[in-house]
Amino acid sequence: MNSGPALHILTRSDLHHLELTPHEAITMVEDGYLAYAAGTSRNPAKLMVPMPDPARDAVAYSMLGYDGSLEQAAFKTSYRQGSTSAEKYYTTITLYDDTTGLPFALMDCHRVGATRTPASTALIARSCARPGARSALMVGTGAQGIRTLPYLLTAVPDLARLRLFGTHPDGLRDSVAALKERFPEREVELVDDVEAAARESDIVVAASGRAAHPKIRLGWLPPGGLLISVASKGVQEGTLAEADYTVATSGAQVEVTGRRMAGPDGVFRVDAELPEILAGRAPGRRSDEDRVFAFSSGMIITDIPVAHALAARAIAAGRGREVALWT
């Protein structure tokens, strides 16, 4: 009997020691955005369902999309219970090869998100920071933020001062180690006062959860400052209305995952989307003095190339197992 097509199953441990360089990841993610801007990819807005029991503080997400450069379709799912730790956060991605019509891989998506998110942050910084930006503050040391500093330096190599705020000792240690691995000669300052550090930073990245600091206000940043929110709760409500210029990875997804960023009138003002900026069809800012707010929400067209690369390397290394689900 024909066993049917087989699916490669890749666990978190199968992917654990695989690493893309910052340059590789940034290039893959940029290619994903550019394919979307060219109209060859598809990325409908994600679905979000808050669970009805408020005591559980749980939410489920789902994304469907197609990467035209790789010709891969994908489904991504996420479930999170509680916002103060990643202990009950589970996310997967399933890839299908559109050229053969066959499934390719079902895999844990933790490493994928921890790679494509700082790559998107780096692309926003490269595109939207004021010319001559020299200082950056990273707020948050969870999975989405640990690789941010080396990715930022790869995309904006003229940054001279790097600062970091976090409340988790392991996250602080891993964030510093990630920087040292790629840029052993560079130092990072650990800060306690987020507001004071933001007032001296050209770029501020907010990737904190239920933040153990006052919510970051765009007005703290100097003229020309760039505030990047990685779908975080660490930024003041209504920031879209306060910015001189606003950028989103996807305007449609701001309305799903960033509702509290709208102004008092409930309007979501997005001046430009990152794929259009990267394609040269929109500016990253209007002037050197603009305070720019960028809302970075995950898009599956950036998950797909990273997931495909990690899966291909894991399979080539003999990791994972094949399961004939459709026997």
C-alpha angles and dihedrals in degrees: 000000000000108000092209127221117335127222122215108231113205120186128201090260091051088058098036102102096035113106135177117210115246090249092052093048095045091049093049093049093046090051088052092053092045093051088052091049089050091055097243095110133059127217117169116192113276123257118238126191119183109209113245099236105081092195090067093051089209133158135178127208134190132188131186124189151143129230109212095195094055094028090227127141119205145186121205126191131186133183123184130180113192127003102228098076141015093235093108100035116115124178134169138178128203120201127203125191108231093194094061100022089233132126115253112185146346110203147162107268100204095099091042093057092043088056105040094044097062088041090058090046090052092050091051090050092049091049103037109028115106116261109272096023107171108171136056135185121201115201114193135036103208126117092283093054109036095090096038100099097055090043091051091050091049092054098035104030094173093071105123102177124048124184133182136197123189141143101209115082093208091050092049091050093048093046092053091045091051090054094046092049092060101025107026093172095056126093129207124206117223110219135196101191110065095183094051092047092047091054088061098042130095091197126033120185115197113198099146123128121209086358122228089208137061111285109268115253121207089223090066090069120085120252108289092028124148121215115193117193114199092205085286135158091221096087126085116259116256095029093140089065094048098052125098088217130012131205131184133182084224125004091203092056094051086066090054104041103017105047094134090059092071120103125255089277091057092242119143106215111193115171097187141002120227096238089057091048092050090048090054095245097112134031123248090225137353099230142004089251097053117117100221125203118199122189111203113199120174116259120197091223086071094044093054100063092044093046091047093051093048092045093049091051093046093049092047088053091054095250128144126020139260120245123190097215092168098053 
